[in-house]
Coordinates of N, CA and C in Angstrom, one line a residue:
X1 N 9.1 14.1 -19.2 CA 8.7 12.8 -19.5 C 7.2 12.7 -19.4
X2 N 6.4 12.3 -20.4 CA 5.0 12.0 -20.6 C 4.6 11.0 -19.9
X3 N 3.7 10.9 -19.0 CA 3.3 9.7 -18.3 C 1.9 9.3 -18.6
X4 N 1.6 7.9 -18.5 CA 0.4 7.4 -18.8 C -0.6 6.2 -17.5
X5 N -0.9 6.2 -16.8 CA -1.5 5.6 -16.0 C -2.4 5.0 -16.2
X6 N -2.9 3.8 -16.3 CA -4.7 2.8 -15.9 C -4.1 2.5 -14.5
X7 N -5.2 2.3 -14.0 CA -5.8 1.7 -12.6 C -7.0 1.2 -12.5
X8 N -7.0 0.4 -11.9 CA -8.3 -0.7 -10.9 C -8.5 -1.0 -10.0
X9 N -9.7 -1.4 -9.0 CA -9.9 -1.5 -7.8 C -10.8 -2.7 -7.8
X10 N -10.9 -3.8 -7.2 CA -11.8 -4.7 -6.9 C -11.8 -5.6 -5.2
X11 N -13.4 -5.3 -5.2 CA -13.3 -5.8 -3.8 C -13.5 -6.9 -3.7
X12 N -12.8 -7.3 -2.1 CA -12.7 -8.6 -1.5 C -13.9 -9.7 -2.0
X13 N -13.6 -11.0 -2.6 CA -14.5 -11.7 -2.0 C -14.7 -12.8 -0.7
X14 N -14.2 -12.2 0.2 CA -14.0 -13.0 1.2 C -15.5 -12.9 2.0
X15 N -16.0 -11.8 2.2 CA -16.8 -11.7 3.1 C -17.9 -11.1 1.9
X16 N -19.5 -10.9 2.5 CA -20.1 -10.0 1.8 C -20.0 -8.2 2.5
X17 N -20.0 -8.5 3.1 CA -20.4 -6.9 4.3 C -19.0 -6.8 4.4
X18 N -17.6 -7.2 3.9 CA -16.4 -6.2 3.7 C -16.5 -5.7 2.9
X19 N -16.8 -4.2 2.9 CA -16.3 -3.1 1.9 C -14.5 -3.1 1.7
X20 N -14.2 -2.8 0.3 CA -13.2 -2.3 -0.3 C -12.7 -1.6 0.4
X21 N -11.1 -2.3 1.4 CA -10.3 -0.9 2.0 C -9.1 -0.5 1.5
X22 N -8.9 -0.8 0.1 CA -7.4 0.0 -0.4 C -8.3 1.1 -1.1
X23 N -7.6 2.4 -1.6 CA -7.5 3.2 -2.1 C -6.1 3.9 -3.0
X24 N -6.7 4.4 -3.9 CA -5.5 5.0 -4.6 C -5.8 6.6 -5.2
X25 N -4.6 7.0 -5.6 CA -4.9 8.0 -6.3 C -3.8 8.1 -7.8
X26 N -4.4 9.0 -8.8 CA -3.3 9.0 -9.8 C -3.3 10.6 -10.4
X27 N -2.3 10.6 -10.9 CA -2.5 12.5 -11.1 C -1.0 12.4 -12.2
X28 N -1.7 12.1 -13.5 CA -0.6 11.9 -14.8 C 0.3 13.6 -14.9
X29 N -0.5 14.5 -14.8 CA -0.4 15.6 -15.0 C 1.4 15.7 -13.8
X30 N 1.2 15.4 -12.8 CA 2.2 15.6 -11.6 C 2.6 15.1 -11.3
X31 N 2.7 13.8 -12.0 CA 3.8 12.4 -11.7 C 3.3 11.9 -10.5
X32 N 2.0 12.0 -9.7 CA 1.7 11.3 -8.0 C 0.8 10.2 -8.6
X33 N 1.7 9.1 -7.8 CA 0.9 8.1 -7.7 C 1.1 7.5 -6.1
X34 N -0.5 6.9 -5.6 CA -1.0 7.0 -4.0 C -1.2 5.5 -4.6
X35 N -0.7 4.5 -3.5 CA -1.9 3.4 -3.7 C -2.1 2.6 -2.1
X36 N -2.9 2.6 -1.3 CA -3.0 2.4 0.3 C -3.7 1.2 0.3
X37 N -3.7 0.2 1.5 CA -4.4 -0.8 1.5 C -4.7 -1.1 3.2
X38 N -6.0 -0.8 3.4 CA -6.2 -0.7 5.0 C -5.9 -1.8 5.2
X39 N -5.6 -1.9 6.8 CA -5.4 -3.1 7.7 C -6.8 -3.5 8.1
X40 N -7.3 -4.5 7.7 CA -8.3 -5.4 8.1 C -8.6 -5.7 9.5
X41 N -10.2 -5.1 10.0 CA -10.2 -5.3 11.3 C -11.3 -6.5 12.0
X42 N -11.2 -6.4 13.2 CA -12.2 -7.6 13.7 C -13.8 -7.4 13.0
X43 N -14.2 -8.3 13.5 CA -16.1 -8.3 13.5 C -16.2 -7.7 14.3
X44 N -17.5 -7.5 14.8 CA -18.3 -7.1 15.8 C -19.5 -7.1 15.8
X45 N -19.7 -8.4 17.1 CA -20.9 -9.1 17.2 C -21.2 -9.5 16.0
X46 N -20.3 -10.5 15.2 CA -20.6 -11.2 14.2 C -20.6 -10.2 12.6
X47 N -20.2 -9.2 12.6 CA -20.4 -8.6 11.6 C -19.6 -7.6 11.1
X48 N -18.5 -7.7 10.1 CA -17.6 -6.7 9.9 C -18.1 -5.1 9.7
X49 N -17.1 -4.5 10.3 CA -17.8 -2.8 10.3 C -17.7 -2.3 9.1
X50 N -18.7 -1.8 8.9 CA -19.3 -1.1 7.1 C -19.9 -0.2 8.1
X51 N -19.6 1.0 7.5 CA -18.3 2.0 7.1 C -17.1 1.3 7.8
X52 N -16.2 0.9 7.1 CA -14.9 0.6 7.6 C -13.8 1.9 8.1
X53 N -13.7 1.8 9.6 CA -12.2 2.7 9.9 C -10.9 2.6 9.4
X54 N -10.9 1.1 8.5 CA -9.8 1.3 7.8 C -9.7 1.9 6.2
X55 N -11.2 1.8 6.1 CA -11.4 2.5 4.6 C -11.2 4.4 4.8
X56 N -11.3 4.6 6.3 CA -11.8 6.1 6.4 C -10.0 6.2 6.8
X57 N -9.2 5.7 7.3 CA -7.8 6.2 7.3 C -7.0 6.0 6.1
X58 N -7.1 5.3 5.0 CA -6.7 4.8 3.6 C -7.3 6.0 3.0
X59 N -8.5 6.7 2.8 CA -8.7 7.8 2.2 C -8.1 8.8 2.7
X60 N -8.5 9.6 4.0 CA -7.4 10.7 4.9 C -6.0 10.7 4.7
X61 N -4.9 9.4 4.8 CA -3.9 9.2 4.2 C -3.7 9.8 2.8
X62 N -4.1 9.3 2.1 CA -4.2 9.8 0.7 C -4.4 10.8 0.0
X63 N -5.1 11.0 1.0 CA -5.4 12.7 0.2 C -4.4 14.0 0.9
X64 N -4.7 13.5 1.6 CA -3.7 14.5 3.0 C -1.8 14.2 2.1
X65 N -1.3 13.0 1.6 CA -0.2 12.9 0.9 C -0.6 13.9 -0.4
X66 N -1.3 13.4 -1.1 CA -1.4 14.3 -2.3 C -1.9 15.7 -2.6
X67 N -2.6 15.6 -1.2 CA -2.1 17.7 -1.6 C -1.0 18.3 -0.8
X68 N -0.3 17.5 -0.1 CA 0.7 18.4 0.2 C 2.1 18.0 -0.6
X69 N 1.8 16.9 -1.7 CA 3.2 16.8 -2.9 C 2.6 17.3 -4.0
X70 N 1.4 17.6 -4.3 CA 1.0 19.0 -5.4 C 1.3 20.1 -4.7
X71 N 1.6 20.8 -3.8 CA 1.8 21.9 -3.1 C 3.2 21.8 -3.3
X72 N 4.1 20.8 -3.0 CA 5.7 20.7 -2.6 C 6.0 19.8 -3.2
X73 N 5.8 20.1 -4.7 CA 6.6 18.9 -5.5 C 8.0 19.0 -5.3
X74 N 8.3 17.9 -5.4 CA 9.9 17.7 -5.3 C 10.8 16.2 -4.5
X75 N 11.4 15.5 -5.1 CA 11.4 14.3 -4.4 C 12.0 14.2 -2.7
X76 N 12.5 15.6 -2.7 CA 12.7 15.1 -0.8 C 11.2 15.2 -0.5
X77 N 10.5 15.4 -1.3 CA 9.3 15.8 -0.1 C 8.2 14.6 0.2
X78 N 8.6 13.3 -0.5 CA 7.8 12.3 -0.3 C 8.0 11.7 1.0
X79 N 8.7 11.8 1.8 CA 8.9 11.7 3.3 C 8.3 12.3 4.2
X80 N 8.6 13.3 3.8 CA 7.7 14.5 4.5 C 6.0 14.0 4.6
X81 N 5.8 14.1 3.5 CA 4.0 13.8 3.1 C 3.6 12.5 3.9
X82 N 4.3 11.3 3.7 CA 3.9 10.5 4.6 C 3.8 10.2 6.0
X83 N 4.8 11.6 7.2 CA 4.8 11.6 7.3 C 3.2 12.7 8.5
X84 N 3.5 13.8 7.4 CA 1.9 14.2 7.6 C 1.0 13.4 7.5
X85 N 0.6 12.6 6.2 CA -0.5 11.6 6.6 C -0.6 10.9 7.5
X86 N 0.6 10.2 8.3 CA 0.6 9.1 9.4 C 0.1 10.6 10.6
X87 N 0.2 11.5 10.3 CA -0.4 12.5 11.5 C -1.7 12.8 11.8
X88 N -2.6 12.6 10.6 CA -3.5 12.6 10.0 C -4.2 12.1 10.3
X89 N -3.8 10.9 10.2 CA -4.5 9.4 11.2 C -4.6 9.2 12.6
X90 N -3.7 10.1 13.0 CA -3.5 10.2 14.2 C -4.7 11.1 15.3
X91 N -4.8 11.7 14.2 CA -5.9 13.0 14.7 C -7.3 12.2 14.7
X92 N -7.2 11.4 13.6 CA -8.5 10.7 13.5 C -8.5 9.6 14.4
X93 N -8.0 8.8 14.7 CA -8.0 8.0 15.6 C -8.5 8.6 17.3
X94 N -7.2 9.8 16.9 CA -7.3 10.4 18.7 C -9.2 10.9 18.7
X95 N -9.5 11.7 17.7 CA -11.0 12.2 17.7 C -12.1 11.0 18.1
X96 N -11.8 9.9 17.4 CA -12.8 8.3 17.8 C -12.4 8.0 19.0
X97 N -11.3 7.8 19.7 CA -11.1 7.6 20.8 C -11.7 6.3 20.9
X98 N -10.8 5.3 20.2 CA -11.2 3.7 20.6 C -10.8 3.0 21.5
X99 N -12.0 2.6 21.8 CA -11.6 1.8 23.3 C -10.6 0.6 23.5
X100 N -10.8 -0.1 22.1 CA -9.6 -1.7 22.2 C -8.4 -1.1 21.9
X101 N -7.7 -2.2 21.7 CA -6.0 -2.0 21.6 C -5.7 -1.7 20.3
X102 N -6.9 -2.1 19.3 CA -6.3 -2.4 17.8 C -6.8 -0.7 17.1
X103 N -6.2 -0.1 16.4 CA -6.1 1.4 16.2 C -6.7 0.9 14.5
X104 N -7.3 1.2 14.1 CA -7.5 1.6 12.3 C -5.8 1.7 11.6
X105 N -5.2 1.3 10.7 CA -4.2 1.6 10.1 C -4.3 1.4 8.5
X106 N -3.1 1.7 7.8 CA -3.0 1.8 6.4 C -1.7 1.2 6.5
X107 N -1.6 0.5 5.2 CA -0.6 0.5 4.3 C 0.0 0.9 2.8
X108 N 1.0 1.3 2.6 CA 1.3 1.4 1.0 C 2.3 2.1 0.2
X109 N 2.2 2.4 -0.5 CA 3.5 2.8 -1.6 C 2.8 4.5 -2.2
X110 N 4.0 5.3 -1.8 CA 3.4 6.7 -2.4 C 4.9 6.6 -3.8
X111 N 4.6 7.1 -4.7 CA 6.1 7.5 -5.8 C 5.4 9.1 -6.3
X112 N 6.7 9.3 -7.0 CA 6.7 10.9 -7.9 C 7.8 10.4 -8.9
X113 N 7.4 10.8 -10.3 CA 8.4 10.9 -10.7 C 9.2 12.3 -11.7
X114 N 10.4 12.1 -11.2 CA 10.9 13.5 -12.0 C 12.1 13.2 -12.6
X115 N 12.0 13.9 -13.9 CA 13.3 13.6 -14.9 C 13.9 12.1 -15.1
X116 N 12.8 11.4 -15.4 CA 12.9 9.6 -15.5 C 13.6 9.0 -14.3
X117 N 13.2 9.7 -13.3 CA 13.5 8.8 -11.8 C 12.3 8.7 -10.9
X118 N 12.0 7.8 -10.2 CA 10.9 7.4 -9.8 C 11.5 7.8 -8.4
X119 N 10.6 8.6 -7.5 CA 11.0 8.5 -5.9 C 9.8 8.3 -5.2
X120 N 10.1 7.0 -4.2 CA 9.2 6.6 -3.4 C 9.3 6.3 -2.0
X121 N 8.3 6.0 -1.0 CA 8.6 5.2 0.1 C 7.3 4.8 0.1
X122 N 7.7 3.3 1.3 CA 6.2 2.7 1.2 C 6.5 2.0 2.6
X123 N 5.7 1.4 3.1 CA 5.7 0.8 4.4 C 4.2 -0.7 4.4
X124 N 4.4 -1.9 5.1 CA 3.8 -3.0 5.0 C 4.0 -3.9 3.5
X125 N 3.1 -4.1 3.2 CA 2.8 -5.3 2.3 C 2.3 -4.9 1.1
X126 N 2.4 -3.7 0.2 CA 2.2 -3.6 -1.0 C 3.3 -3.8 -2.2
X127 N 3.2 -4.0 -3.1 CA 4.2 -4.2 -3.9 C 4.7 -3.4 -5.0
X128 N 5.6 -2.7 -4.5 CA 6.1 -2.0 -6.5 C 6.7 -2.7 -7.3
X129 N 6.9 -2.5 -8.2 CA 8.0 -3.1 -9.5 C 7.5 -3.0 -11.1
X130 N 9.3 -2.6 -11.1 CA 9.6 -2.2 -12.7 C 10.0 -3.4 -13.3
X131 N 9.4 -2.9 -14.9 CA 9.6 -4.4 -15.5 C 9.9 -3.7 -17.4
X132 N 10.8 -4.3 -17.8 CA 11.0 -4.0 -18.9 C 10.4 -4.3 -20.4
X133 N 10.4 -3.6 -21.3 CA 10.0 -4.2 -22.6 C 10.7 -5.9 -22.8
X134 N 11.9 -5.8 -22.3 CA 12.5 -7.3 -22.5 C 12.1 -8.4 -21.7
X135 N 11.1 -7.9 -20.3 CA 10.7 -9.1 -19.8 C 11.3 -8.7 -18.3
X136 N 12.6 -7.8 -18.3 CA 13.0 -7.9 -16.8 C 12.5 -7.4 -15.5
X137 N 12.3 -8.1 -14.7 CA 11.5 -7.7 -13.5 C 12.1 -7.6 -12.6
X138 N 11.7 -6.4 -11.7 CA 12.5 -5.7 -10.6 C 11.8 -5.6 -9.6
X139 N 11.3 -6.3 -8.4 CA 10.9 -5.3 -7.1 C 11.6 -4.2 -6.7
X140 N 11.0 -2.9 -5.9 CA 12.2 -2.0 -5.4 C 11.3 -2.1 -4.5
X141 N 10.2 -3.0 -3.6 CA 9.8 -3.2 -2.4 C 10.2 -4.4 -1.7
X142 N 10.1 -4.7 -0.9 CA 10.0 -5.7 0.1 C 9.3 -6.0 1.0
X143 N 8.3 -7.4 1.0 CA 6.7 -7.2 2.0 C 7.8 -7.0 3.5
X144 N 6.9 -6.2 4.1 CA 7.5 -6.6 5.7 C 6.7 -7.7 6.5
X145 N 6.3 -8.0 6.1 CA 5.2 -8.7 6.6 C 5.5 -10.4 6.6
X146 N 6.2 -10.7 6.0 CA 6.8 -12.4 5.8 C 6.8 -13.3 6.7
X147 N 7.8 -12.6 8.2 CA 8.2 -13.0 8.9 C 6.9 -13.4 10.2
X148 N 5.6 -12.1 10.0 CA 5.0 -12.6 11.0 C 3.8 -13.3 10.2
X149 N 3.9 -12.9 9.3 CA 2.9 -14.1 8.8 C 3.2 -15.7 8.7
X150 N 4.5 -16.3 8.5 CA 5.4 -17.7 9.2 C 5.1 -17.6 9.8
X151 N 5.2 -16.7 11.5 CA 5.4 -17.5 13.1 C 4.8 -16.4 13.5
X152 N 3.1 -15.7 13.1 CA 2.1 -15.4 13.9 C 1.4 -15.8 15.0
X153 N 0.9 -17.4 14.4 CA 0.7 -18.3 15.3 C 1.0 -18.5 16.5
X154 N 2.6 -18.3 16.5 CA 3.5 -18.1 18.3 C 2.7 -17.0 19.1
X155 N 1.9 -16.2 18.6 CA 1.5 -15.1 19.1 C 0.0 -14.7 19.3
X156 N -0.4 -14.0 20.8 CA -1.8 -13.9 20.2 C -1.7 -12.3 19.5
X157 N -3.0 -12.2 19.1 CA -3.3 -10.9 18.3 C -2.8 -9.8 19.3
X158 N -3.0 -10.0 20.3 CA -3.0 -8.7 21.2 C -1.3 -8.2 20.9
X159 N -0.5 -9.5 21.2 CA 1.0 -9.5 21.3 C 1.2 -8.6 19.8
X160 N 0.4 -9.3 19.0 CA 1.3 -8.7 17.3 C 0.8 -7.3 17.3
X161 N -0.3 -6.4 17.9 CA -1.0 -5.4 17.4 C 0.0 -4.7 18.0
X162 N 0.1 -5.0 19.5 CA 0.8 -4.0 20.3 C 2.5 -4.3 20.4
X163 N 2.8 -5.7 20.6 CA 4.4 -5.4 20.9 C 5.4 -6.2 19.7
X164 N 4.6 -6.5 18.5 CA 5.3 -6.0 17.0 C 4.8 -5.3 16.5
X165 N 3.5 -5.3 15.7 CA 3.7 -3.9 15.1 C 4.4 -2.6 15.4
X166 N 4.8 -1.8 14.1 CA 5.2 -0.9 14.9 C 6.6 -0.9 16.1
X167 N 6.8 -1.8 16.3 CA 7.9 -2.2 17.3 C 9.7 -2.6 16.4
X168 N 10.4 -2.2 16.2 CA 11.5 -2.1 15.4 C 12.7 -3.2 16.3
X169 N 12.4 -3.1 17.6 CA 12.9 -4.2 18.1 C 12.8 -5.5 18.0
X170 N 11.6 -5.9 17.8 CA 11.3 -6.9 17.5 C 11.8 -7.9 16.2
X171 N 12.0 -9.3 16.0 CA 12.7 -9.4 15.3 C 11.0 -10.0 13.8
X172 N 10.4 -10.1 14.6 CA 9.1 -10.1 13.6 C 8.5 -8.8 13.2
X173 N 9.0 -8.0 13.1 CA 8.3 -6.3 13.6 C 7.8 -5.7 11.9
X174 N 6.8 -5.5 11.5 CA 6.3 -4.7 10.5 C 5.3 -3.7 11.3
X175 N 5.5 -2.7 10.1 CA 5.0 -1.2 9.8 C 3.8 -1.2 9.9
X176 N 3.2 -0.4 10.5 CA 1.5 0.1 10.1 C 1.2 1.3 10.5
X177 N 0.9 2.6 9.2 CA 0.8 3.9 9.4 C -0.8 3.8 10.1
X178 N -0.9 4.1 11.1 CA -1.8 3.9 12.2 C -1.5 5.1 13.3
X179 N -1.0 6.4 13.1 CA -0.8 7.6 13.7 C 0.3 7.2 15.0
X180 N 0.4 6.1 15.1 CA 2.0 6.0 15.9 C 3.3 6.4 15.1
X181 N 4.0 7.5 16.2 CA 4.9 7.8 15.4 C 6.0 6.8 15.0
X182 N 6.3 5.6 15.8 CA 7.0 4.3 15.5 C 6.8 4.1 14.3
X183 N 6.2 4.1 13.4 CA 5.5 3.8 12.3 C 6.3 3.8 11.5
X184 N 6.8 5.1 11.1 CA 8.0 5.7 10.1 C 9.2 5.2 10.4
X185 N 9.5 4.7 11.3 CA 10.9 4.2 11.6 C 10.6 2.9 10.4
X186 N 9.7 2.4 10.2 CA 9.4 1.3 8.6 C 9.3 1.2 7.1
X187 N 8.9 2.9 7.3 CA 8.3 3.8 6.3 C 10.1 4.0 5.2
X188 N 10.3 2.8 3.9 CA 11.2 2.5 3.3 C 11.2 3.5 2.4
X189 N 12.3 4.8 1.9 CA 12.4 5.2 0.5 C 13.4 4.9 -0.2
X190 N 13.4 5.2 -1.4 CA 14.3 5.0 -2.5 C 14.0 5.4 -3.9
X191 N 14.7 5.5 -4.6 CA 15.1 5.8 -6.1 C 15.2 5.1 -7.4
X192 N 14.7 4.9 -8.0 CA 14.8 4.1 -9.3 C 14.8 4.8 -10.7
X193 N 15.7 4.9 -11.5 CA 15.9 5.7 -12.9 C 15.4 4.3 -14.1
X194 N 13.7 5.0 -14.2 CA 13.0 4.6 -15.5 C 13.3 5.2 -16.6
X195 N 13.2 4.2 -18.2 CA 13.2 4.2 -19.6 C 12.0 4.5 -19.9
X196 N 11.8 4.6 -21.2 CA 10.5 5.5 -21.9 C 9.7 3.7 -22.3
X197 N 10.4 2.6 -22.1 CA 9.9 1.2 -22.7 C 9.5 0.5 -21.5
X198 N 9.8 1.4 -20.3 CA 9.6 0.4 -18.7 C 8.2 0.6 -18.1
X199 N 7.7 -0.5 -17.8 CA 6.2 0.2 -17.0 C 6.7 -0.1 -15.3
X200 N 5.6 0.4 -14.6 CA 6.0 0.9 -12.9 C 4.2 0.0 -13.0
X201 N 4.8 -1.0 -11.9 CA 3.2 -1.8 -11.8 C 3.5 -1.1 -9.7
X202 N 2.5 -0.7 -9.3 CA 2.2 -0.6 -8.0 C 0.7 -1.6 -7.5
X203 N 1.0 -2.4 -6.8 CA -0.3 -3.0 -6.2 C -0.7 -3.1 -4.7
X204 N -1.4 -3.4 -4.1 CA -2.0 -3.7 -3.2 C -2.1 -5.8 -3.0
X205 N -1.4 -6.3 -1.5 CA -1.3 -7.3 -1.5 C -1.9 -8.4 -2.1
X206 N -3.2 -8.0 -2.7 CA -4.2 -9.0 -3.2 C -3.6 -9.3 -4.6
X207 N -2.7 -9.0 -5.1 CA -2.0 -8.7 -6.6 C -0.8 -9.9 -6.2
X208 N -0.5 -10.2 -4.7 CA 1.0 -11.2 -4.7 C 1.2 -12.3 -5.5
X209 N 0.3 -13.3 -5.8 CA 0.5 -14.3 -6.2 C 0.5 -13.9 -7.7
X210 N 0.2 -12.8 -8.4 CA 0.2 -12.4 -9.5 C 1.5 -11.6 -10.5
X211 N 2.0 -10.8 -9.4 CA 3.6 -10.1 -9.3 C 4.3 -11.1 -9.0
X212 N 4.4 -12.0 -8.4 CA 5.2 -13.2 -7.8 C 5.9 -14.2 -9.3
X213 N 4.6 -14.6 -9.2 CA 4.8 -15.6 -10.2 C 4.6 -15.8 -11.6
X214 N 4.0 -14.6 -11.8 CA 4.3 -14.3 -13.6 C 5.7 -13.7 -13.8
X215 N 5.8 -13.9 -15.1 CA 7.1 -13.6 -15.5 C 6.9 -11.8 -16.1
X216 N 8.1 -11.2 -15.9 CA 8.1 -9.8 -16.6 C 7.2 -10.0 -17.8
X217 N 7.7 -10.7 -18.7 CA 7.4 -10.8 -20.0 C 5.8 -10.8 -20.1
X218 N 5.1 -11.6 -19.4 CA 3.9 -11.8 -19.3 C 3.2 -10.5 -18.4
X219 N 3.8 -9.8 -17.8 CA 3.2 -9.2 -17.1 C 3.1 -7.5 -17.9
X220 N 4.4 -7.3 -18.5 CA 4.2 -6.4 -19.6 C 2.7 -6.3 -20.0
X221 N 2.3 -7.8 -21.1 CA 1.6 -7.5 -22.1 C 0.0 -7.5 -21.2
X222 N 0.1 -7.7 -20.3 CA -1.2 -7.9 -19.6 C -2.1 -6.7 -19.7
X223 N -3.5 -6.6 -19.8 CA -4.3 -5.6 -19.2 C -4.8 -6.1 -17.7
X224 N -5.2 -5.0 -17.6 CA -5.7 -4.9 -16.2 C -7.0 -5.7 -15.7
X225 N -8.3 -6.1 -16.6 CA -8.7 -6.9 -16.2 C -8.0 -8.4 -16.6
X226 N -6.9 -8.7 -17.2 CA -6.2 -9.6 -17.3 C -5.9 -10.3 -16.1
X227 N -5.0 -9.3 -15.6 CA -4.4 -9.2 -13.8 C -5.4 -9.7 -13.1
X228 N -6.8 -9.4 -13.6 CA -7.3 -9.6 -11.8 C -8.1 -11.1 -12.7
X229 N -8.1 -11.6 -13.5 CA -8.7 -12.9 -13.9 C -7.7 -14.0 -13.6
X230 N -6.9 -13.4 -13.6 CA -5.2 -14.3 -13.4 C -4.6 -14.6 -12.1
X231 N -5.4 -14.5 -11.2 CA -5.0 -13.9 -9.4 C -6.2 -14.6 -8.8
X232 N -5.8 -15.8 -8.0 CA -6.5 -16.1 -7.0 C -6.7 -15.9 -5.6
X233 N -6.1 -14.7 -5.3 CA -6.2 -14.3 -3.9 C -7.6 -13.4 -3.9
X234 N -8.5 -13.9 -2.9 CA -9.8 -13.1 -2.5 C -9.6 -12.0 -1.8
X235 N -8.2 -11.1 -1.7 CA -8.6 -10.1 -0.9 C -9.1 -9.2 -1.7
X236 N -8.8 -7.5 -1.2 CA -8.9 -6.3 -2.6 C -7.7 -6.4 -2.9
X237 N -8.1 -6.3 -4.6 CA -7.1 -6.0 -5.6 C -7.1 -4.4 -6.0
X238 N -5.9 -3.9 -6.1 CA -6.0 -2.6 -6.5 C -4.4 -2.5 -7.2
X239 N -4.4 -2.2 -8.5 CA -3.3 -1.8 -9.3 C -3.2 -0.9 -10.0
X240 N -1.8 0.4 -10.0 CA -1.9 1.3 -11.2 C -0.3 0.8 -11.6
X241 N -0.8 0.8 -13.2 CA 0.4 0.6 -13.9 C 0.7 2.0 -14.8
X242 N 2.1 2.0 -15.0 CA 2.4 3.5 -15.1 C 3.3 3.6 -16.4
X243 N 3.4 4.2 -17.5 CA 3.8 3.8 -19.1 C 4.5 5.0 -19.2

């Protein structure tokens, strides 16, 4: 099956001094598509960190997945890869040795595809979905994130970094590949059998209001700077659409 990929990245305008913390990768040749979106961290002393720790664990992730599913193509092995990268991060985290409670993390959607099936897993708040020449739209993700974003409030930060995140007991509990091995217990895969007329949109949260509420039909014919003129959410946007 011939595959065709565009991608984009645009950063936040929320802040000036936030740098862009999603990252992606694309590799038409080997069916790997990477798309990560760091977890957003405090200020300090009034000023977000540039070089971002979550831009430097979104890259390590990433790359650390994609060479070891160029190495071990094969759809069991997207599990595997993620979780090497969540190991990865781990190393790096352990090497900074940070003193607060809140650790650098990632989120996102890795896929392969082989013999017009798409195999993925993804963990937090990014979005996949197939959508047909006829207009029909499919998520094969689900934000984890819904629940604490409703009734975060109930909570201080310290509560959600340390005893939801990552926490599976919890009944607010989402994912963050953040080198805890709890992580993976979030880390969702699955299978989808694509047509040669279907596109695979993967985005990064700043894309929701845009996946949400456009229709298949409209979202087919879009270009990519379309997408991000059409999307009022100020975080980073980052999409690869897949043909």
């Amino acid at each position: 099956m011939k595959l065709c990929s565009c991608s984009m990245t645009y950063q936040n305008s929320k802040l000036s001094d936030k740098p862009n913390e999603d990252y992606f990768i694309c590799d038409d040749e080997r069916h790997i598509y990477i798309l990560v979106d760091g977890v957003s961290r405090d200020k300090i002393e009034g000023r977000y960190p540039n070089p971002s720790p979550a831009r430097d664990v979104s890259e390590i992730f990433a790359h650390t997945v994609y060479e070891y599913l160029r190495l071990h193509a094969g759809c069991t092995s997207v599990m595997e890869a993620v979780g090497i990268g969540n190991c990865e991060i781990a190393k790096y985290n352990e090497k900074i040795k940070w003193e607060n409670d809140f650790l650098p993390g990632t989120v996102g959607i890795v896929a392969i595809i082989e013999d017009r099936v798409l195999y993925y897993c993804y963990i937090g708040d990014c979005y996949g979905l197939k959508i047909s020449q006829a207009g029909e739209k499919y998520f094969f993700t689900e934000c984890q994130t819904n629940l604490i974003a409703r009734y975060g409030k109930k909570f201080t930060a310290y509560e959600i970094r340390n005893k939801i995140c990552n926490h599976k007991e919890h009944p607010y509990s989402y994912g963050v590949l953040n080198g805890d091995v709890n992580a993976m217990d979030f880390v969702v895969s699955g299978r989808i059998e694509i047509d040669n007329d279907e596109k695979i949109i993967l985005c990064s949260d700043g894309f929701d209001d845009l996946v949400k509420n456009y229709s298949g039909t409209d979202l087919y014919k879009m270009s990519l700077e379309e997408m991000e003129r059409k999307t009022e959410n100020k975080d980073d946007k980052t999409v690869i659409v897949i043909e």
